[in-house]
Amino acid sequence: MSQSTFIVAKFGGTSVADFEAMSRSADIVLSHPDVKLVVLSASAGITNILVELASGQETARRAFLLDEVRRIQYAIVDNLHSADVVRDEIDRILESITTLSEAASLATSLALTDELVSHGELMSTLLFTELIRERDVAVKWFDVRKVMRTSDRFGSAEPELKSVGELATQYLAPLLNDNLVITQGFIGSEEKGRTTTLGRGGSDYTAALLGEALHASRIDIWTDVTGIFSTDPRVVPTAKRIAEISFEEAAEMATFGAKVLHPATLLPAVRNNIPVFVGSSKAPNDGGTFVYPETNEKPLFRALTLRRRQTLLTLHSLKMLHARGFLAEVFAVLARHHISVDLITTSEVSIALTLDTTDTSGQARGLLTQALLTELSALCRVEVEEDLSLVALIGNQLSQSPGVGKEVFGVLSPFNLRLICYGASEHNLCFLLPSKDAEAAVQTLHRHLFE
């Protein structure tokens, strides 16, 4: 494909939630001739149902959930002209979901969860492909697992970039010359062919990885909001849309909780200077946000993000005093248990750190294991605090601008801040506080800094 004429378009769950939403998304695709590859999430609500089925449910609940999946997908099937052909394919997938959910009721596993959850994207892409085909467009359905080679860490698999590039060039690129290709986000396969997932929100990452592998000129992320805002409009209704933002700023926002982009989405784009556009499939003519390598305007304060369900670990040990190697020991333990550390502050005798503890289901399940806590307790006294939220102020040259601390923390005096990280990056200032106060803190800061 020529880089100057190739756009990858990704549509999220709300953009393929029902027949009407799928039709709007099809209109967007067909109005952009340069779109050659379309990456889809599962229809809204399907992934949550499949995750629940994968956790093992008793017979009555399982039957109810299976009926919900059938209802959501059949509502789309029934609006297609060649409904019978597609219904047969959807029925085969539903049979597989039924079998796997029965297996999950006996014994659960992360591998089984990934296999079961992948069916959401398989169904949405089959339905969307048929909808496009009915508009007399040359279209092909493609199983992304042929090219999205990953590690075998089920629930949050890592793509193997070299393999993805080679396989996409071999199997996917030839199809793009004469067809519009529809494929799945979020899912992949490991070396033995077992299905994996890239973690919650991984459809954006899939689009970016395929855009990188195929040398796309742009990656379009179509969602249910008209771009990236100064903060979540659901928390602050007066939040303002940002017309253009730099990769660094957007990556900070994504990392610290902005829901519009998956945190890893921008990495493949950054590596290759591929612009990203974020817009609403419900209002495609209302504009959106372009993410560029650099922007002319670099305001001191750009946006506020909020990330909920944070865990704070505080590790106390007098052995730290004037000692060497204690931090290395702690991080070695965390690495053995596949724990990623987000923020860290230290004193002479203690370390406080926040953990990224979400998995495919978006929950903190299973990561703070007894084995981990036992191993850490051998080194130090461990305190665990949950029900916290992380607020991040995103901007430019924050650590080099006098008065930022006073301007930010001066208005936060009513709130109990549990941890502050400032100075490690010129693009963010972060603090942790009880979840019950988080929205009020964001509203207060937004009013002071952005309105």
PDB file of C-alpha atoms in Angstrom, residues 3-175:
ATOM      1  CA  GLN A   3       1.600   5.355   2.601  1.00  0.00           C
ATOM      2  CA  SER A   4       0.052   8.566   1.240  1.00  0.00           C
ATOM      3  CA  THR A   5      -3.328   6.930   0.623  1.00  0.00           C
ATOM      4  CA  PHE A   6      -3.864   4.416   3.383  1.00  0.00           C
ATOM      5  CA  ILE A   7      -5.995   5.007   6.486  1.00  0.00           C
ATOM      6  CA  VAL A   8      -6.770   2.456   9.206  1.00  0.00           C
ATOM      7  CA  ALA A   9     -10.170   3.146  10.809  1.00  0.00           C
ATOM      8  CA  LYS A  10     -11.096   1.695  14.192  1.00  0.00           C
ATOM      9  CA  PHE A  11     -14.638   1.680  15.577  1.00  0.00           C
ATOM     10  CA  GLY A  12     -15.388   1.095  19.254  1.00  0.00           C
ATOM     11  CA  GLY A  13     -18.223  -0.871  20.828  1.00  0.00           C
ATOM     12  CA  THR A  14     -20.799   1.923  20.791  1.00  0.00           C
ATOM     13  CA  SER A  15     -20.061   2.502  17.089  1.00  0.00           C
ATOM     14  CA  VAL A  16     -21.143  -1.086  16.309  1.00  0.00           C
ATOM     15  CA  ALA A  17     -23.688  -1.471  19.117  1.00  0.00           C
ATOM     16  CA  ASP A  18     -26.710  -2.058  16.865  1.00  0.00           C
ATOM     17  CA  PHE A  19     -27.780  -1.910  13.228  1.00  0.00           C
ATOM     18  CA  GLU A  20     -28.238   1.853  13.255  1.00  0.00           C
ATOM     19  CA  ALA A  21     -24.785   2.434  14.773  1.00  0.00           C
ATOM     20  CA  MET A  22     -23.178  -0.009  12.324  1.00  0.00           C
ATOM     21  CA  SER A  23     -24.891   1.770   9.401  1.00  0.00           C
ATOM     22  CA  ARG A  24     -23.492   5.127  10.546  1.00  0.00           C
ATOM     23  CA  SER A  25     -20.029   3.599  10.824  1.00  0.00           C
ATOM     24  CA  ALA A  26     -20.377   2.102   7.335  1.00  0.00           C
ATOM     25  CA  ASP A  27     -21.310   5.560   6.011  1.00  0.00           C
ATOM     26  CA  ILE A  28     -18.115   6.970   7.533  1.00  0.00           C
ATOM     27  CA  VAL A  29     -15.956   4.215   6.037  1.00  0.00           C
ATOM     28  CA  LEU A  30     -17.441   4.544   2.560  1.00  0.00           C
ATOM     29  CA  SER A  31     -17.189   8.346   2.599  1.00  0.00           C
ATOM     30  CA  HIS A  32     -13.409   8.059   3.068  1.00  0.00           C
ATOM     31  CA  PRO A  33     -11.985   6.280   0.005  1.00  0.00           C
ATOM     32  CA  ASP A  34      -8.542   6.131   1.629  1.00  0.00           C
ATOM     33  CA  VAL A  35      -9.833   3.834   4.377  1.00  0.00           C
ATOM     34  CA  LYS A  36      -8.623   0.370   3.380  1.00  0.00           C
ATOM     35  CA  LEU A  37      -8.592  -1.455   6.724  1.00  0.00           C
ATOM     36  CA  VAL A  38     -11.325  -1.361   9.380  1.00  0.00           C
ATOM     37  CA  VAL A  39     -10.720  -2.654  12.938  1.00  0.00           C
ATOM     38  CA  LEU A  40     -13.762  -3.315  15.136  1.00  0.00           C
ATOM     39  CA  SER A  41     -14.498  -3.867  18.803  1.00  0.00           C
ATOM     40  CA  ALA A  42     -17.321  -6.147  19.929  1.00  0.00           C
ATOM     41  CA  SER A  43     -20.817  -4.651  19.998  1.00  0.00           C
ATOM     42  CA  ALA A  44     -21.340  -2.588  23.167  1.00  0.00           C
ATOM     43  CA  GLY A  45     -22.146  -4.784  26.158  1.00  0.00           C
ATOM     44  CA  ILE A  46     -21.033  -8.067  24.595  1.00  0.00           C
ATOM     45  CA  THR A  47     -17.528  -8.147  26.088  1.00  0.00           C
ATOM     46  CA  ASN A  48     -18.865  -7.574  29.620  1.00  0.00           C
ATOM     47  CA  ILE A  49     -21.311 -10.456  29.179  1.00  0.00           C
ATOM     48  CA  LEU A  50     -18.605 -12.770  27.843  1.00  0.00           C
ATOM     49  CA  VAL A  51     -16.258 -11.860  30.715  1.00  0.00           C
ATOM     50  CA  GLU A  52     -19.037 -12.747  33.161  1.00  0.00           C
ATOM     51  CA  LEU A  53     -19.645 -16.065  31.400  1.00  0.00           C
ATOM     52  CA  ALA A  54     -15.916 -16.795  31.524  1.00  0.00           C
ATOM     53  CA  SER A  55     -15.917 -16.325  35.299  1.00  0.00           C
ATOM     54  CA  GLY A  56     -18.170 -19.395  35.641  1.00  0.00           C
ATOM     55  CA  GLN A  57     -21.927 -19.019  36.127  1.00  0.00           C
ATOM     56  CA  GLU A  58     -24.656 -21.315  37.384  1.00  0.00           C
ATOM     57  CA  THR A  59     -27.116 -22.667  34.805  1.00  0.00           C
ATOM     58  CA  ALA A  60     -29.903 -20.080  35.060  1.00  0.00           C
ATOM     59  CA  ARG A  61     -27.580 -17.082  34.968  1.00  0.00           C
ATOM     60  CA  ARG A  62     -25.630 -18.627  32.101  1.00  0.00           C
ATOM     61  CA  ALA A  63     -28.814 -19.126  30.082  1.00  0.00           C
ATOM     62  CA  PHE A  64     -29.854 -15.501  30.693  1.00  0.00           C
ATOM     63  CA  LEU A  65     -26.454 -14.150  29.581  1.00  0.00           C
ATOM     64  CA  LEU A  66     -26.410 -16.330  26.460  1.00  0.00           C
ATOM     65  CA  ASP A  67     -29.884 -15.060  25.553  1.00  0.00           C
ATOM     66  CA  GLU A  68     -28.613 -11.477  25.961  1.00  0.00           C
ATOM     67  CA  VAL A  69     -25.756 -12.113  23.507  1.00  0.00           C
ATOM     68  CA  ARG A  70     -28.197 -13.704  21.071  1.00  0.00           C
ATOM     69  CA  ARG A  71     -30.662 -10.807  21.421  1.00  0.00           C
ATOM     70  CA  ILE A  72     -28.047  -8.095  20.791  1.00  0.00           C
ATOM     71  CA  GLN A  73     -26.572  -9.810  17.739  1.00  0.00           C
ATOM     72  CA  TYR A  74     -29.853 -11.041  16.241  1.00  0.00           C
ATOM     73  CA  ALA A  75     -31.213  -7.476  16.359  1.00  0.00           C
ATOM     74  CA  ILE A  76     -28.502  -6.631  13.820  1.00  0.00           C
ATOM     75  CA  VAL A  77     -28.894  -9.840  11.795  1.00  0.00           C
ATOM     76  CA  ASP A  78     -32.632  -9.248  11.359  1.00  0.00           C
ATOM     77  CA  ASN A  79     -31.960  -5.959   9.574  1.00  0.00           C
ATOM     78  CA  LEU A  80     -29.653  -7.506   6.964  1.00  0.00           C
ATOM     79  CA  HIS A  81     -31.015  -8.541   3.563  1.00  0.00           C
ATOM     80  CA  SER A  82     -29.166 -11.869   3.489  1.00  0.00           C
ATOM     81  CA  ALA A  83     -29.978 -12.580   7.121  1.00  0.00           C
ATOM     82  CA  ASP A  84     -30.061 -16.372   6.799  1.00  0.00           C
ATOM     83  CA  VAL A  85     -26.441 -16.708   5.682  1.00  0.00           C
ATOM     84  CA  VAL A  86     -25.151 -14.493   8.485  1.00  0.00           C
ATOM     85  CA  ARG A  87     -27.457 -16.058  11.068  1.00  0.00           C
ATOM     86  CA  ASP A  88     -25.895 -19.451  10.376  1.00  0.00           C
ATOM     87  CA  GLU A  89     -22.426 -18.041  11.058  1.00  0.00           C
ATOM     88  CA  ILE A  90     -23.577 -16.222  14.208  1.00  0.00           C
ATOM     89  CA  ASP A  91     -25.298 -19.429  15.397  1.00  0.00           C
ATOM     90  CA  ARG A  92     -22.029 -21.364  15.037  1.00  0.00           C
ATOM     91  CA  ILE A  93     -20.256 -18.753  17.168  1.00  0.00           C
ATOM     92  CA  LEU A  94     -23.063 -18.825  19.740  1.00  0.00           C
ATOM     93  CA  GLU A  95     -22.700 -22.602  19.977  1.00  0.00           C
ATOM     94  CA  SER A  96     -19.002 -22.147  20.688  1.00  0.00           C
ATOM     95  CA  ILE A  97     -19.768 -19.508  23.356  1.00  0.00           C
ATOM     96  CA  THR A  98     -22.257 -21.914  24.964  1.00  0.00           C
ATOM     97  CA  THR A  99     -19.726 -24.756  25.060  1.00  0.00           C
ATOM     98  CA  LEU A 100     -16.949 -22.564  26.479  1.00  0.00           C
ATOM     99  CA  SER A 101     -19.221 -21.007  29.117  1.00  0.00           C
ATOM    100  CA  GLU A 102     -20.241 -24.504  30.262  1.00  0.00           C
ATOM    101  CA  ALA A 103     -16.548 -25.377  30.555  1.00  0.00           C
ATOM    102  CA  ALA A 104     -15.969 -22.177  32.554  1.00  0.00           C
ATOM    103  CA  SER A 105     -18.694 -23.181  35.011  1.00  0.00           C
ATOM    104  CA  LEU A 106     -16.554 -26.218  35.848  1.00  0.00           C
ATOM    105  CA  ALA A 107     -13.112 -24.569  35.850  1.00  0.00           C
ATOM    106  CA  THR A 108     -11.987 -21.073  34.920  1.00  0.00           C
ATOM    107  CA  SER A 109      -8.682 -19.976  33.428  1.00  0.00           C
ATOM    108  CA  LEU A 110      -7.237 -16.892  31.756  1.00  0.00           C
ATOM    109  CA  ALA A 111      -6.721 -18.852  28.534  1.00  0.00           C
ATOM    110  CA  LEU A 112     -10.382 -19.895  28.514  1.00  0.00           C
ATOM    111  CA  THR A 113     -11.430 -16.305  29.227  1.00  0.00           C
ATOM    112  CA  ASP A 114      -9.477 -15.011  26.224  1.00  0.00           C
ATOM    113  CA  GLU A 115     -10.924 -17.696  23.953  1.00  0.00           C
ATOM    114  CA  LEU A 116     -14.464 -16.933  25.080  1.00  0.00           C
ATOM    115  CA  VAL A 117     -14.154 -13.143  25.030  1.00  0.00           C
ATOM    116  CA  SER A 118     -12.707 -13.156  21.484  1.00  0.00           C
ATOM    117  CA  HIS A 119     -16.087 -14.231  20.095  1.00  0.00           C
ATOM    118  CA  GLY A 120     -17.455 -10.700  20.538  1.00  0.00           C
ATOM    119  CA  GLU A 121     -15.120  -9.267  17.910  1.00  0.00           C
ATOM    120  CA  LEU A 122     -15.622 -12.258  15.616  1.00  0.00           C
ATOM    121  CA  MET A 123     -19.388 -11.609  15.591  1.00  0.00           C
ATOM    122  CA  SER A 124     -19.255  -7.824  15.149  1.00  0.00           C
ATOM    123  CA  THR A 125     -16.835  -8.085  12.218  1.00  0.00           C
ATOM    124  CA  LEU A 126     -18.898 -10.769  10.472  1.00  0.00           C
ATOM    125  CA  LEU A 127     -22.019  -8.607  10.767  1.00  0.00           C
ATOM    126  CA  PHE A 128     -20.254  -5.444   9.626  1.00  0.00           C
ATOM    127  CA  THR A 129     -18.673  -7.220   6.654  1.00  0.00           C
ATOM    128  CA  GLU A 130     -22.110  -8.355   5.481  1.00  0.00           C
ATOM    129  CA  LEU A 131     -23.548  -4.870   5.944  1.00  0.00           C
ATOM    130  CA  ILE A 132     -20.768  -3.431   3.746  1.00  0.00           C
ATOM    131  CA  ARG A 133     -21.181  -6.224   1.185  1.00  0.00           C
ATOM    132  CA  GLU A 134     -24.860  -5.312   0.811  1.00  0.00           C
ATOM    133  CA  ARG A 135     -23.732  -1.887  -0.408  1.00  0.00           C
ATOM    134  CA  ASP A 136     -21.989  -3.508  -3.401  1.00  0.00           C
ATOM    135  CA  VAL A 137     -18.495  -2.878  -2.088  1.00  0.00           C
ATOM    136  CA  ALA A 138     -15.644  -5.375  -2.515  1.00  0.00           C
ATOM    137  CA  VAL A 139     -15.033  -6.398   1.089  1.00  0.00           C
ATOM    138  CA  LYS A 140     -13.188  -9.192   2.873  1.00  0.00           C
ATOM    139  CA  TRP A 141     -13.456 -10.488   6.448  1.00  0.00           C
ATOM    140  CA  PHE A 142     -10.033 -11.240   7.911  1.00  0.00           C
ATOM    141  CA  ASP A 143      -9.144 -13.141  11.089  1.00  0.00           C
ATOM    142  CA  VAL A 144      -6.593 -10.877  12.797  1.00  0.00           C
ATOM    143  CA  ARG A 145      -5.203 -13.842  14.740  1.00  0.00           C
ATOM    144  CA  LYS A 146      -3.330 -14.833  11.565  1.00  0.00           C
ATOM    145  CA  VAL A 147      -1.101 -11.772  11.935  1.00  0.00           C
ATOM    146  CA  MET A 148      -1.404 -10.508  15.543  1.00  0.00           C
ATOM    147  CA  ARG A 149       1.227 -12.777  17.083  1.00  0.00           C
ATOM    148  CA  THR A 150       1.566 -12.211  20.834  1.00  0.00           C
ATOM    149  CA  SER A 151       3.094 -13.600  23.996  1.00  0.00           C
ATOM    150  CA  ASP A 152       1.117 -16.226  25.917  1.00  0.00           C
ATOM    151  CA  ARG A 153       0.328 -13.931  28.864  1.00  0.00           C
ATOM    152  CA  PHE A 154      -3.437 -14.403  28.647  1.00  0.00           C
ATOM    153  CA  GLY A 155      -5.521 -11.363  29.577  1.00  0.00           C
ATOM    154  CA  SER A 156      -2.803  -8.843  28.753  1.00  0.00           C
ATOM    155  CA  ALA A 157      -0.661 -10.350  25.999  1.00  0.00           C
ATOM    156  CA  GLU A 158       2.194  -8.372  24.441  1.00  0.00           C
ATOM    157  CA  PRO A 159       2.482  -8.218  20.640  1.00  0.00           C
ATOM    158  CA  GLU A 160       5.625  -9.587  19.040  1.00  0.00           C
ATOM    159  CA  LEU A 161       6.337  -6.645  16.767  1.00  0.00           C
ATOM    160  CA  LYS A 162       8.708  -8.319  14.313  1.00  0.00           C
ATOM    161  CA  SER A 163       6.306 -11.220  13.726  1.00  0.00           C
ATOM    162  CA  VAL A 164       3.291  -8.910  13.435  1.00  0.00           C
ATOM    163  CA  GLY A 165       5.091  -6.856  10.789  1.00  0.00           C
ATOM    164  CA  GLU A 166       6.158  -9.894   8.766  1.00  0.00           C
ATOM    165  CA  LEU A 167       2.780 -11.659   8.969  1.00  0.00           C
ATOM    166  CA  ALA A 168       0.789  -8.514   8.145  1.00  0.00           C
ATOM    167  CA  THR A 169       2.967  -7.905   5.088  1.00  0.00           C
ATOM    168  CA  GLN A 170       2.552 -11.516   3.983  1.00  0.00           C
ATOM    169  CA  TYR A 171      -1.163 -12.138   4.617  1.00  0.00           C
ATOM    170  CA  LEU A 172      -2.944  -8.817   5.030  1.00  0.00           C
ATOM    171  CA  ALA A 173      -1.238  -6.326   2.716  1.00  0.00           C
ATOM    172  CA  PRO A 174      -2.088  -8.199  -0.544  1.00  0.00           C
ATOM    173  CA  LEU A 175      -5.814  -8.067   0.296  1.00  0.00           C
TER     174      LEU A 175
END
